[in-house]
Structures are given as structure tokens and as C-alpha cells.
Coordinates of C-alpha atoms in Angstrom, one line a residue:
Chain K
X1 CA 1.4 4.7 136.5
X2 CA 2.4 8.1 137.6
X3 CA 1.1 10.0 134.4
X4 CA -2.9 8.8 134.8
X5 CA -2.7 10.0 138.8
X6 CA -1.2 12.8 137.9
X7 CA -3.4 13.9 135.1
X8 CA -6.4 13.7 137.7
X9 CA -4.6 15.9 140.0
X10 CA -3.8 18.7 138.2
X11 CA -7.4 18.9 136.3
X12 CA -9.7 18.4 139.3
X13 CA -7.9 20.2 142.2
X14 CA -9.1 23.3 141.0
X15 CA -12.6 22.8 139.5
X16 CA -14.5 20.6 141.7
X17 CA -14.7 23.0 144.9
X18 CA -17.3 21.0 147.0
X19 CA -14.9 17.7 146.7
X20 CA -11.4 19.7 148.0
X21 CA -10.9 17.3 150.6
X22 CA -11.2 14.7 148.8
X23 CA -9.0 15.7 145.9
X24 CA -6.5 16.6 148.3
X25 CA -6.1 13.3 149.8
X26 CA -6.0 11.9 146.2
X27 CA -2.8 14.0 145.9
X28 CA -1.0 13.4 148.8
X29 CA -2.0 9.3 148.5
X30 CA -0.6 9.3 145.1
X31 CA 2.7 11.0 146.2
X32 CA 3.3 8.7 148.8
X33 CA 2.6 5.6 146.8
X34 CA 5.4 7.1 144.0
X35 CA 7.8 8.1 147.3
X36 CA 7.4 4.3 148.9
X37 CA 8.0 3.0 145.0
X38 CA 11.5 4.6 145.2
X39 CA 14.4 2.5 146.3
X40 CA 16.5 5.4 147.1
X41 CA 14.1 7.2 149.1
X42 CA 13.1 4.2 151.1
X43 CA 16.5 3.6 151.8
X44 CA 17.4 6.8 153.0
X45 CA 14.0 6.8 155.1
X46 CA 15.3 3.6 156.9
X47 CA 18.8 4.6 157.4
X48 CA 17.7 8.1 159.0
X49 CA 14.5 6.5 161.1
X50 CA 17.8 4.3 162.3
X51 CA 19.7 7.0 163.2
X52 CA 17.0 8.8 164.9
X53 CA 15.8 5.5 166.9
X54 CA 19.3 5.1 168.1
X55 CA 19.9 8.9 169.1
X56 CA 16.5 8.5 171.0
X57 CA 17.2 5.3 172.6
X58 CA 20.8 5.9 173.3
X59 CA 21.0 5.0 177.2
X60 CA 19.7 2.0 176.7
X61 CA 21.6 0.6 173.4
X62 CA 25.3 2.6 174.0
X63 CA 28.0 -0.1 175.2
X64 CA 29.5 2.7 177.8
X65 CA 29.2 6.1 179.6
X66 CA 29.4 8.7 177.0
X67 CA 31.1 11.0 179.7
X68 CA 33.3 8.7 181.5
X69 CA 37.3 9.3 180.3
X70 CA 40.2 7.0 181.1
X71 CA 43.7 8.1 180.2
X72 CA 44.7 4.6 179.6
X73 CA 42.2 3.9 176.9
X74 CA 43.1 6.8 175.1
X75 CA 42.7 7.2 171.0
X76 CA 42.1 3.2 170.7
X77 CA 42.0 2.6 167.1
X78 CA 38.9 1.2 165.4
X79 CA 38.0 -2.4 166.0
X80 CA 39.3 -2.7 169.7
X81 CA 37.7 -5.5 171.5
X82 CA 35.2 -3.6 173.7
X83 CA 35.2 -0.4 171.7
X84 CA 33.8 -1.2 168.0
X85 CA 35.0 2.5 167.0
X86 CA 37.8 3.0 169.1
X87 CA 38.0 6.0 171.9
X88 CA 38.5 9.5 171.6
X89 CA 41.2 11.8 173.1
X90 CA 39.9 11.7 176.9
X91 CA 39.0 7.4 176.2
X92 CA 35.3 7.7 175.9
X93 CA 33.8 5.1 173.6
X94 CA 33.5 6.5 170.1
X95 CA 30.6 4.5 169.5
X96 CA 28.8 5.7 172.1
X97 CA 29.6 9.5 171.9
X98 CA 28.4 9.1 168.1
X99 CA 24.9 7.5 169.0
X100 CA 24.2 10.5 171.7
X101 CA 25.8 13.0 169.7
X102 CA 23.2 12.1 167.0
X103 CA 20.4 13.9 169.5
X104 CA 22.0 17.3 169.3
X105 CA 23.2 17.4 165.8
X106 CA 20.0 16.0 164.4
X107 CA 17.8 18.4 166.4
X108 CA 20.3 21.1 165.6
X109 CA 19.7 20.3 161.7
X110 CA 16.1 20.0 161.7
X111 CA 14.8 22.6 164.4
X112 CA 16.2 25.9 162.4
X113 CA 14.2 24.1 158.9
X114 CA 11.1 23.5 161.0
X115 CA 11.2 27.1 162.4
X116 CA 12.2 28.6 159.2
X117 CA 9.6 27.2 157.6
X118 CA 6.8 28.3 159.7
X119 CA 8.1 31.9 159.6
X120 CA 9.2 31.6 156.0
X121 CA 5.8 30.3 154.9
X122 CA 3.7 32.7 156.6
X123 CA 5.6 35.5 155.4
X124 CA 5.8 34.5 152.0
X125 CA 2.2 33.6 151.4
X126 CA 1.2 37.1 153.0
X127 CA 3.5 38.9 151.0
X128 CA 2.6 37.1 147.6
X129 CA -1.3 37.3 148.6
X130 CA -1.4 41.0 149.3
X131 CA 1.4 42.2 146.9
X132 CA 1.7 46.0 146.7
X133 CA 3.6 47.5 149.5
X134 CA 3.4 44.6 151.5
X135 CA 5.1 42.7 149.3
X136 CA 7.7 45.0 148.3
X137 CA 8.6 45.3 152.5
X138 CA 9.0 41.9 153.3
X139 CA 11.0 40.7 149.9
X140 CA 13.2 43.3 150.0
X141 CA 14.0 42.7 153.8
X142 CA 14.5 38.9 152.6
X143 CA 16.8 40.3 149.7
X144 CA 19.1 42.1 152.2
X145 CA 19.6 38.8 154.2
X146 CA 20.4 37.2 151.0
X147 CA 23.5 39.2 150.2
X148 CA 25.3 37.2 152.6
X149 CA 26.6 34.0 151.7
X150 CA 24.9 31.6 153.9
X151 CA 27.7 30.7 156.0
X152 CA 28.9 33.8 157.1
X153 CA 25.5 35.2 157.8
X154 CA 25.4 31.8 160.3
X155 CA 28.7 32.6 161.5
X156 CA 28.2 36.3 162.0
X157 CA 25.0 35.8 163.8
X158 CA 26.2 33.2 166.1
X159 CA 29.7 34.8 166.8
X160 CA 27.8 38.0 167.8
X161 CA 25.2 36.5 169.5
X162 CA 27.7 34.5 171.3
X163 CA 28.4 30.5 171.6
X164 CA 25.2 28.2 173.0
X165 CA 22.5 25.9 171.4
X166 CA 19.8 28.4 171.4
X167 CA 21.7 31.0 169.8
X168 CA 23.0 28.4 167.0
X169 CA 18.9 27.5 166.7
X170 CA 18.4 31.3 166.3
X171 CA 20.7 32.3 163.7
X172 CA 20.2 29.2 161.4
X173 CA 16.3 29.9 161.3
X174 CA 17.4 33.4 160.6
X175 CA 19.4 32.1 157.6
X176 CA 16.8 29.6 156.3
X177 CA 13.6 32.3 156.4
X178 CA 14.8 34.2 153.6
X179 CA 15.0 31.6 151.0
X180 CA 12.2 30.0 152.0
X181 CA 10.1 33.2 151.9
X182 CA 11.2 33.3 148.7
X183 CA 9.7 30.3 147.6
X184 CA 6.4 30.9 149.4
X185 CA 6.3 34.2 147.9
X186 CA 6.8 33.0 144.1
X187 CA 4.2 30.1 144.4
X188 CA 1.5 32.4 146.1
X189 CA 2.1 34.9 143.3
X190 CA 1.3 31.7 141.0
X191 CA -1.9 30.7 142.7
X192 CA -3.8 33.9 143.5
X193 CA -4.4 35.1 140.2
X194 CA -6.1 31.4 139.5
X195 CA -9.7 31.3 138.8
X196 CA -11.1 29.1 142.2
X197 CA -9.5 32.0 144.6
X198 CA -10.8 34.8 142.2
X199 CA -14.2 32.4 143.1
X200 CA -13.5 32.0 146.8
X201 CA -12.8 35.8 146.8
X202 CA -16.4 36.3 145.0
X203 CA -18.4 34.3 147.3
X204 CA -17.2 36.5 150.1
X205 CA -14.5 34.1 151.8
X206 CA -12.0 36.2 154.1
X207 CA -8.4 36.8 153.1
X208 CA -7.1 34.9 156.1
X209 CA -9.6 32.1 155.1
X210 CA -8.5 32.1 151.7
X211 CA -4.8 32.0 152.7
X212 CA -5.6 29.1 155.3
X213 CA -8.5 27.3 152.7
X214 CA -7.2 27.6 149.4
X215 CA -3.8 29.2 149.2
X216 CA -1.8 27.1 152.0
X217 CA -3.0 24.0 150.5
X218 CA -1.9 24.6 147.1
X219 CA 1.6 25.9 147.8
X220 CA 2.7 23.7 150.9
X221 CA 3.7 21.0 148.4
X222 CA 6.4 23.3 146.3
X223 CA 7.4 25.1 150.0
X224 CA 7.9 21.4 151.8
X225 CA 10.1 19.7 149.1
X226 CA 12.1 23.4 149.2
X227 CA 12.2 23.4 152.9
X228 CA 13.3 19.4 153.0
X229 CA 15.9 20.2 150.6
X230 CA 18.0 22.4 153.2
X231 CA 17.9 19.9 155.6
X232 CA 20.9 18.4 154.9
X233 CA 22.9 21.9 154.5
X234 CA 21.2 23.0 157.9
X235 CA 23.1 19.9 159.6
X236 CA 26.0 20.8 158.0
X237 CA 25.9 24.1 159.0
X238 CA 24.8 23.3 162.5
X239 CA 28.0 20.9 163.0
X240 CA 29.9 23.5 161.2
X241 CA 29.2 26.1 163.8
X242 CA 29.9 23.3 166.6
X243 CA 32.8 22.9 165.1
X244 CA 33.9 26.6 165.4
X245 CA 33.3 26.0 169.2
X246 CA 29.7 28.3 168.9
X247 CA 27.7 25.5 169.8
X248 CA 27.4 22.9 172.6
X249 CA 30.0 23.1 175.2
X250 CA 32.4 20.0 176.4
X251 CA 31.9 17.1 177.5
X252 CA 28.5 17.1 175.5
X253 CA 28.6 15.0 172.4
X254 CA 27.6 16.5 169.3
X255 CA 29.4 15.6 165.9
X256 CA 30.4 19.0 165.2
X257 CA 32.1 19.5 168.4
X258 CA 33.4 15.8 168.3
X259 CA 35.7 17.0 165.3
X260 CA 36.6 19.9 166.7
X261 CA 38.3 18.4 169.8
X262 CA 39.5 15.1 168.1
X263 CA 41.5 17.4 165.6
X264 CA 44.2 17.9 167.7
X265 CA 44.7 14.1 167.5
X266 CA 44.8 13.8 163.7
X267 CA 48.5 13.2 163.9
X268 CA 47.9 10.1 166.5
X269 CA 44.7 8.7 165.3
X270 CA 43.6 10.0 161.9
X271 CA 40.8 7.3 161.8
X272 CA 38.9 8.1 165.2
X273 CA 39.8 12.3 163.9
X274 CA 37.3 11.9 161.4
X275 CA 34.7 9.3 162.0
X276 CA 32.1 12.0 163.7
X277 CA 32.3 13.5 160.1
X278 CA 31.2 10.2 158.5
X279 CA 27.8 10.4 160.5
X280 CA 27.1 14.2 159.8
X281 CA 27.9 12.9 155.5
X282 CA 25.6 10.2 155.9
X283 CA 22.7 12.2 157.5
X284 CA 23.3 15.2 155.1
X285 CA 23.2 12.7 152.0
X286 CA 20.2 11.0 152.7
X287 CA 18.4 14.0 153.4
X288 CA 19.7 15.5 150.3
X289 CA 18.4 12.1 148.3
X290 CA 15.0 11.8 150.2
X291 CA 14.2 15.4 149.1
X292 CA 15.1 14.7 145.7
X293 CA 13.0 11.6 145.7
X294 CA 10.2 13.9 147.3
X295 CA 10.1 16.3 144.7
X296 CA 9.8 13.3 142.2
X297 CA 6.8 12.1 144.0
X298 CA 4.9 15.6 144.9
X299 CA 5.9 16.2 140.8
X300 CA 7.1 19.6 142.0
X301 CA 9.3 21.1 139.0
X302 CA 12.7 22.4 141.0
Chain S
X1 CA 22.8 49.9 128.5
X2 CA 23.6 52.9 130.6
X3 CA 19.8 52.3 131.5
X4 CA 20.7 49.1 132.5
X5 CA 23.6 49.7 134.8
X6 CA 21.8 52.4 136.4
X7 CA 18.6 50.5 137.0
X8 CA 20.7 47.5 138.5
X9 CA 22.6 50.2 141.0
X10 CA 19.3 51.6 142.1
X11 CA 18.3 48.4 143.1
X12 CA 21.5 47.6 144.8
X13 CA 21.9 50.7 146.7
X14 CA 19.3 49.9 149.2
X15 CA 20.6 46.3 149.9
X16 CA 23.9 47.7 150.6
X17 CA 22.1 50.3 153.0
X18 CA 20.2 46.8 154.7
X19 CA 23.4 45.2 154.7
X20 CA 25.3 48.1 156.7
X21 CA 22.1 48.2 158.9
X22 CA 22.1 44.1 159.6
X23 CA 26.3 44.7 160.0
X24 CA 25.4 47.6 162.4
X25 CA 23.3 45.3 164.5
X26 CA 25.6 42.9 165.2
X27 CA 27.5 44.7 167.5
X28 CA 24.3 45.3 169.3
X29 CA 22.8 41.6 169.1
X30 CA 25.5 40.5 172.0
X31 CA 24.0 40.1 175.3
X32 CA 25.5 43.1 177.4
X33 CA 27.3 45.9 175.8
X34 CA 30.4 45.8 173.1
X35 CA 32.8 46.5 175.1
X36 CA 32.2 44.1 177.9
X37 CA 35.1 41.8 176.7
X38 CA 37.3 44.6 177.4
X39 CA 36.1 46.5 180.4
X40 CA 38.3 46.6 183.3
X41 CA 36.7 43.9 185.8
X42 CA 36.4 46.1 188.8
X43 CA 36.6 49.7 187.3
X44 CA 35.1 52.6 188.7
X45 CA 31.9 53.8 187.2
X46 CA 33.3 56.6 185.9
X47 CA 36.1 54.9 184.1
X48 CA 33.7 52.7 182.3
X49 CA 31.2 55.5 181.1
X50 CA 35.2 57.2 180.0
X51 CA 35.7 54.0 177.6
X52 CA 32.1 54.1 176.4
X53 CA 32.8 57.9 175.6
X54 CA 35.8 57.2 174.1
X55 CA 34.1 54.8 171.6
X56 CA 31.0 56.5 171.5
X57 CA 29.1 53.9 172.3
X58 CA 27.2 56.7 174.9
X59 CA 24.9 58.3 172.3
X60 CA 21.7 57.0 170.9
X61 CA 21.4 54.0 168.2
X62 CA 20.7 56.3 165.4
X63 CA 23.3 58.5 165.9
X64 CA 25.6 55.8 166.6
X65 CA 24.7 54.2 163.3
X66 CA 25.0 57.3 160.9
X67 CA 28.5 58.2 162.5
X68 CA 29.3 54.5 162.1
X69 CA 28.1 54.8 158.2
X70 CA 30.0 57.8 157.7
X71 CA 33.5 56.5 159.1
X72 CA 32.7 53.3 157.2
X73 CA 32.0 54.9 154.0
X74 CA 35.6 56.9 154.4
X75 CA 37.4 53.6 154.6
X76 CA 37.5 53.8 158.7
X77 CA 36.0 50.1 159.6
X78 CA 37.0 50.6 163.4
X79 CA 39.6 49.8 166.0
X80 CA 39.8 46.0 167.0
X81 CA 39.0 46.1 170.6
X82 CA 41.6 43.1 171.4
X83 CA 44.3 44.0 169.2
X84 CA 43.8 47.9 169.5
X85 CA 44.6 48.2 165.5
X86 CA 42.4 49.4 163.0
X87 CA 40.0 46.6 161.8
X88 CA 41.6 47.6 158.0
X89 CA 45.3 46.8 158.9
X90 CA 43.7 43.3 160.2
X91 CA 41.7 42.8 157.3
X92 CA 43.3 43.7 154.6
X93 CA 46.7 41.2 154.5
X94 CA 43.6 38.5 155.5
X95 CA 41.5 39.3 152.3
X96 CA 44.9 38.9 150.4
X97 CA 45.1 35.4 151.3
X98 CA 41.3 34.6 151.0
X99 CA 41.2 35.8 147.5
X100 CA 44.5 33.8 146.5
X101 CA 42.7 30.5 147.5
X102 CA 39.5 31.2 146.4
X103 CA 40.6 32.2 142.8
X104 CA 42.6 28.9 143.3
X105 CA 39.2 27.0 144.6
X106 CA 37.2 28.2 141.7
X107 CA 39.5 27.7 138.8
X108 CA 39.9 23.9 139.9
X109 CA 35.9 23.9 140.5
X110 CA 35.2 25.7 136.8
X111 CA 37.6 22.8 135.3
X112 CA 36.2 19.8 137.2
X113 CA 32.6 21.2 137.3
X114 CA 31.9 22.2 133.6
X115 CA 33.9 18.7 132.9
X116 CA 31.6 16.7 134.8
X117 CA 28.6 18.6 133.7
X118 CA 29.3 18.6 130.4
X119 CA 30.0 14.6 130.4
X120 CA 26.8 14.1 132.4
X121 CA 24.6 16.5 130.1
X122 CA 25.8 14.7 126.8
X123 CA 25.2 11.1 128.3
X124 CA 21.8 11.4 129.6
X125 CA 20.4 8.3 130.8
X126 CA 23.6 6.4 130.7
X127 CA 25.7 5.0 134.2
X128 CA 28.3 7.9 133.7
X129 CA 25.2 10.6 134.1
X130 CA 23.9 8.5 137.3
X131 CA 27.4 8.5 138.5
X132 CA 28.3 11.9 138.3
X133 CA 24.6 12.9 139.3
X134 CA 25.4 10.9 142.9
X135 CA 28.7 12.6 142.7
X136 CA 27.1 16.0 142.4
X137 CA 25.1 15.1 145.1
X138 CA 27.5 13.9 147.9
X139 CA 29.5 17.3 146.7
X140 CA 26.7 19.3 147.9
X141 CA 25.9 17.7 151.0
X142 CA 29.6 16.6 152.3
X143 CA 30.7 19.1 154.8
X144 CA 33.6 20.2 153.6
X145 CA 35.3 21.2 156.5
X146 CA 35.3 17.4 157.3
X147 CA 36.4 16.8 153.9
X148 CA 39.5 19.0 155.2
X149 CA 40.6 17.0 158.1
X150 CA 40.1 14.0 155.6
X151 CA 42.7 15.3 153.2
X152 CA 44.7 16.2 156.0
X153 CA 44.7 13.0 157.3
X154 CA 45.6 11.3 154.3
X155 CA 47.8 13.7 152.5
X156 CA 49.8 15.2 154.9
X157 CA 49.8 12.5 158.0
X158 CA 49.9 9.3 156.0
X159 CA 51.7 10.2 153.0
X160 CA 53.2 12.9 154.1
X161 CA 53.2 14.3 150.8
X162 CA 51.5 17.9 151.6
X163 CA 52.1 20.2 154.1
X164 CA 48.8 20.2 156.9
X165 CA 48.3 23.6 157.8
X166 CA 49.4 26.9 157.6
X167 CA 50.7 29.3 154.3
X168 CA 54.1 29.1 153.2
X169 CA 56.9 31.3 155.0
X170 CA 57.2 34.8 153.2
X171 CA 59.5 34.8 150.1
X172 CA 60.2 37.6 147.3
X173 CA 58.5 35.2 144.7
X174 CA 55.3 33.5 144.7
X175 CA 56.7 30.1 143.8
X176 CA 56.2 26.1 144.1
X177 CA 56.0 26.3 148.1
X178 CA 53.0 28.5 148.0
X179 CA 51.3 26.3 146.3
X180 CA 52.1 23.6 148.2
X181 CA 50.4 24.7 150.7
X182 CA 47.4 26.0 149.0
X183 CA 46.4 22.6 147.3
X184 CA 44.3 20.8 150.1
X185 CA 42.5 24.1 151.3
X186 CA 41.4 24.8 147.5
X187 CA 40.8 21.3 147.1
X188 CA 38.6 21.3 149.9
X189 CA 37.0 24.6 148.9
X190 CA 36.4 23.7 145.1
X191 CA 34.1 20.7 146.4
X192 CA 31.0 22.1 146.9
X193 CA 31.2 24.6 143.7
X194 CA 32.1 21.9 141.8
X195 CA 29.0 19.9 142.7
X196 CA 26.9 22.8 142.1
X197 CA 28.6 24.0 138.9
X198 CA 28.2 20.1 137.5
X199 CA 24.7 20.1 138.2
X200 CA 23.7 23.2 136.6
X201 CA 25.7 22.6 133.2
X202 CA 24.2 19.3 133.5
X203 CA 20.5 20.7 133.6
X204 CA 21.5 23.5 131.4
X205 CA 22.7 21.4 128.8
X206 CA 19.8 19.1 129.0
X207 CA 17.7 22.0 128.7
X208 CA 19.5 23.7 125.8
X209 CA 19.7 20.4 123.5
X210 CA 16.1 20.1 123.8
X211 CA 15.6 23.5 121.8
X212 CA 14.4 23.3 118.3
X213 CA 17.6 24.9 116.6
X214 CA 19.6 22.4 118.0
X215 CA 17.7 19.9 116.0
X216 CA 17.7 22.4 113.1
X217 CA 21.4 22.5 113.2
X218 CA 21.4 18.7 113.4
X219 CA 19.0 18.6 110.4
X220 CA 21.4 21.3 108.4
X221 CA 24.2 18.4 108.9
X222 CA 26.3 20.6 111.3
X223 CA 29.0 18.5 113.0
X224 CA 28.7 17.8 116.4
X225 CA 31.4 19.5 117.5
X226 CA 30.1 22.6 115.7
X227 CA 26.7 22.1 117.9
X228 CA 28.6 21.7 120.7
X229 CA 29.6 25.4 120.3
X230 CA 26.2 26.5 120.0
X231 CA 25.2 24.6 123.4
X232 CA 28.1 25.7 125.1
X233 CA 27.3 29.7 123.9
X234 CA 23.6 29.1 125.0
X235 CA 24.3 28.0 128.2
X236 CA 26.7 30.2 129.4
X237 CA 25.0 33.0 130.9
X238 CA 23.5 30.2 133.3
X239 CA 26.8 29.2 134.3
X240 CA 28.3 32.4 134.9
X241 CA 25.9 33.4 136.8
X242 CA 26.2 30.2 139.0
X243 CA 29.8 30.8 138.9
X244 CA 29.9 34.3 140.3
X245 CA 27.7 33.6 142.9
X246 CA 30.0 30.5 143.9
X247 CA 33.2 32.7 144.0
X248 CA 30.8 34.9 146.5
X249 CA 30.7 31.6 148.9
X250 CA 33.9 30.6 148.4
X251 CA 35.0 34.0 149.7
X252 CA 32.6 34.7 152.1
X253 CA 32.0 31.1 153.2
X254 CA 35.6 30.4 153.6
X255 CA 35.5 30.3 157.6
X256 CA 35.3 26.7 158.4
X257 CA 38.0 25.8 155.7
X258 CA 40.3 28.2 156.6
X259 CA 40.0 27.3 160.4
X260 CA 40.3 23.6 159.4
X261 CA 43.5 24.4 157.4
X262 CA 45.0 27.4 160.0
X263 CA 44.9 29.6 156.5
X264 CA 45.5 33.3 157.6
X265 CA 42.9 35.0 155.7
X266 CA 39.5 36.5 156.4
X267 CA 37.7 33.7 157.9
X268 CA 40.5 32.7 160.2
X269 CA 40.3 36.2 161.2
X270 CA 36.8 36.2 161.8
X271 CA 37.4 32.7 163.8
X272 CA 39.8 34.5 166.0
X273 CA 37.2 37.7 166.4
X274 CA 34.5 35.3 167.7
X275 CA 37.1 33.2 170.0
X276 CA 38.2 36.3 171.5
X277 CA 34.7 38.4 171.3
X278 CA 36.2 41.4 169.3
X279 CA 33.1 42.6 168.2
X280 CA 34.4 45.5 166.0
X281 CA 36.8 43.1 163.8
X282 CA 33.8 40.9 163.5
X283 CA 31.6 43.4 162.2
X284 CA 34.3 45.1 159.6
X285 CA 35.0 41.8 158.3
X286 CA 31.4 40.7 158.0
X287 CA 30.4 44.0 156.2
X288 CA 33.6 44.0 153.8
X289 CA 32.7 40.4 153.0
X290 CA 29.1 41.1 152.5
X291 CA 29.7 43.9 150.1
X292 CA 32.2 42.1 148.3
X293 CA 29.0 39.3 147.6
X294 CA 26.7 42.1 146.5
X295 CA 28.9 43.9 144.3
X296 CA 29.9 40.8 142.5
X297 CA 26.3 39.9 142.1
X298 CA 26.0 43.1 140.4
X299 CA 28.9 42.8 137.9
X300 CA 27.3 39.2 137.0
X301 CA 24.2 40.9 136.3
X302 CA 25.7 43.6 134.5
X303 CA 27.9 40.7 132.3
X304 CA 24.9 38.5 131.6
X305 CA 23.5 41.0 129.0
X306 CA 26.9 40.6 127.2
X307 CA 26.5 37.0 126.8
X308 CA 23.0 36.7 126.1
X309 CA 21.5 39.6 124.2
X310 CA 18.0 38.2 124.8
X311 CA 18.1 39.9 128.5
X312 CA 18.9 43.0 127.2
X313 CA 15.0 43.7 126.7
X314 CA 14.1 44.2 130.3

């Protein structure tokens, strides 16, 4: 079934200049149809939607207050009546804090990717479209950032900037801009010599117009699928930075920070101590599986 | 061949220059002064000026950069502000520890990753492939520092088989005790590379097996075992490149795992540098690790044409 739709997409997009919007809708529609029919992707979407909804509506659905401590109720095991997932080292309800923690942890994973996608695709498309010196400067700077292992760069930047949510956001965005730039540049270099771009140039269209109208629309699916594949890593890294004490400060709830503060109790309550990591794992696996599904649905070669 | 080496060298020099610039600016990214952490709180203007001068922080930035670069090139990474000892003295033993762990981790991930990858590549469309692909995805997605905690909870706390943290007390010979302390952190470190290696070995094997020469070998009646050797030979350059990069990631990215296991390596050093805001120590450590990463990639690039003569052409 997928075969016919792709066939139509690939041949018609470049040729029918006037019907651009119509054909494009067909491509996105086809991609969406393929995605909806993939059970793994739909499963991931449901789980993630549940997590996001729970995080948004946390005050109304959580059984306890996330900040009220209780010395008597410290480190209750999972399954204690009234405390479904037990309590943490200060007697706060784990379930409540895990739900609240999703607010910051998910946001800290998603925001840097959004920022990096924006900057990375603009830089990459500009570099790829104009080529020459512009390309060289942008891509060589990106190469320098590539010379750092991602964890090291994130830790170095956040460590130098100092603890704080904004600093973590800045350093993670900086970590993800270069790889996205590289993908955008590669996609653009392929597109820019194609006939329909030449044709647009021949009709006298300005560079911004060609970039926005013709190049961006054609490179967006490789960029988006690639960016989506980074979300899982971003969530893991963001929580890792909080784990090192670079993100939120207590008593706020955040999965990485919870892992950090519960670490001292690992001998007393090992299950409670590793619970926040389960949330990070679920979120990260779902985003990665979803990204794989997205790539198949959008028919992008890895 | 010499030409190729020279060209790669010309390519990495500007990158190393860029890396040094980034590391230099780390010190100046921080709000306030790099010295804020150690300045006497009620020191007089004069005293503060004097301290700044003694560290050279009163000079314009470009001057500071070139002075710093010259010092670094002559092997002086600066002085740790908190410890008041040369950064290199702190860094050297930590590097040794990190390398020990990384090599152990890479060895584990090589065996596991290549094994799983070959298995998946050869049993495509079967249940095994599906299972291994899923394992690889989980391996890439999992927060490895958390796996470290889980391993501690199981093997150190519940079962009591292995030590939870730290390094074996120093002894004359490298023995069983040293290995016992390294098992859990090394497995944790190996997790992500195993996933990545398995995934790329699988993809490469599938790709190589599609080539016509494999069919020809089949048609010529070569036994499976011999064809397998051909496949391995053709897949090795890609796999080598990935392993090189992963070793770099293990050395550079071990900060979280080393923190979990209190392993006295560079990651642990970085963690302390961040906690005490010892920026020169942070800067020196990151510079050395990033340079190592660049040089490692350079070596991988150099090794590639030996394994794959087709790459010599360009």
C-alpha cells in the first residue's frame, strides 16, 4: 500500500510547480497514515501523551503534596497503602513526585531540541544553499563542536555556566545545534542543484523566497526525523545534568535530581532509589521508537 | 599515503585550534570572574587586583588566550584554584583510571556488540533479529548512570557479590580485587556502545551481504564460513570507525558513570571541579579529553585505508 503513495509523491513533487501545496499535503497525509497504522508508534504516542497529560494536570491528579515532608513516613516500600510507589528519603510520596518531575524533565528534554532544530536548520540550510565561504565558516565551527563527546560538552558548558535550569537549556541546545546543522546542510546541498530550484531561480525568485518556499519544504522531513531521534538522548542528558546537581535545586521534583538525592538511600530502599530512572527510560525509549516509526512513515533514508 | 596523512593533519589542526578556543572561553563564560570562588569575601580592592594580576586575569582576553595556549603547549595546564596544585598533577592519575575503565568497557562492548550484531545481521526477518534490534534501541535509550544504580542495587546491595563504589586499595600487582571493583562500572559504560555497535554491525552486515560479490561467492560454491570471512572483512572499516568514536565517548563521557560508582577518574574529577567551581581544573580536564577525542578520530581515519584500500583514492 505504501508503495503507490510514495511513487506518486516522489515523481510529482518536483514537476508540478503550480500544485506544490496540493502534492505536499498528500505527502504529509501519506506519512501520517503510515504512522497511524504502525502499532509500535501508536503505543509510544499513547504512553507519551499520558505522561505529558499527567505532568500538565499534576496538581489535580496527584494523591499528595509533592513538598510536604514527613519523618515517620521515610522510605516506605512500594505498595504501602496510601503511597502506591512508596516514599522518598524525606517521606514525600514517590508517585506524586514522579508525576510532578515529568514537568521539568520532559520540558528539559524537548525544549533544547526545539531550539536546536530552529537554529540548526537555519544555519544548515544557509550553509548548504549558499555554499562557498559561508558554508566553510558555518561547517568548520560545527566541526569544532563535534570534536567534543556530547556528554563532555554538555557537562563542560553547564559546569562553567553554573547550576540552573536556564544554563542547562543553553548548554543542551548548544550540544544539539551542530549535528542538526550538519544534517540540514547535507539535505540542502542535495536539493539545491535540482531542476525545480534552478527553475525558481530562473524565474527571478529571491534567495529567501527560494529557501523558504522550495528548500525548507523539501529538507524539513529529514531534519525533523533526525531531530526527533535526538529527543531521547536529550531527556537522558538533561536528567544526567540534574543528577550531577547542575539543573533544578531541591526541593523541586525532577527525575534526575530525585535519582541524585535518593542515591544515599540505595542500601535502605533500593527499589525506591531506582524508580525515577524507570520514568527516564520509558520516556527515552518511547521517543526513540517513535522516531524510528516517524522515519519509516516519512520514508527518509537514515 | 604520506600525502593522505598530511591532509588529515591539516584538517585537524584548525579543529584543535577551535577546541582550544572553546576550552579557553569556558573559563570566561561563567558569570562574574573565574576567581570568584576563591576571592576573599572582604578583601580590599588592592588585594583582589593583586590576585588577579598573579593569575594574569588583568590582561586583555586575546593576550590571555595566547599566554594560556603557549603554557598549554609546553605542558602547563594551569593551577587548580581550590587545591592550589598544578592541574596536571590532579589529572594524570585520573586519566590512568579512566583509561583502565574505558578499555575494559570497550572490550565488553566489542564482544557483546559484534556478537549481537552479527547474529541479528544473519538472522534477518527472524524473531532473533527483532529481539536484538529492540535490545539495541533500549541500549541506546537507557540512562546509563541509572543502570549503574540498578546494578549497585542488585549486585552490591541485594546479592552482596561485588563492591558498590570506589577503586580497589592500591596494591603491588594488578589483581583480582582490581577487576572486582571494575566489573559493575565497566558493564555500565559498555551498555551504550554495545547498542550502537550491535546496530551498526547489523546494518553493515546486511548491506555487505546484498552485494553481488557475495552472491558470486555463493554461486562459486564457497562454504558459508569462508563467505562469512569476506563479509567481516568488508564490514570492518565501518565497525572500526564506530568503535574508535565509542572509545572516545567512553573516555569523554564517563562523568556520570564515574560519579555513580565514585570511580576516581576524570569524570569524578570533573564532578568535583564543578561542585567546587574550580574552573581551571574543569578547563584543563575538558581540554585534554577533547584533544584525546580528536586525535583518536584522526587515528581511526588513518587506519581506515589500511583496512579498505578503496578509500585510498580520495
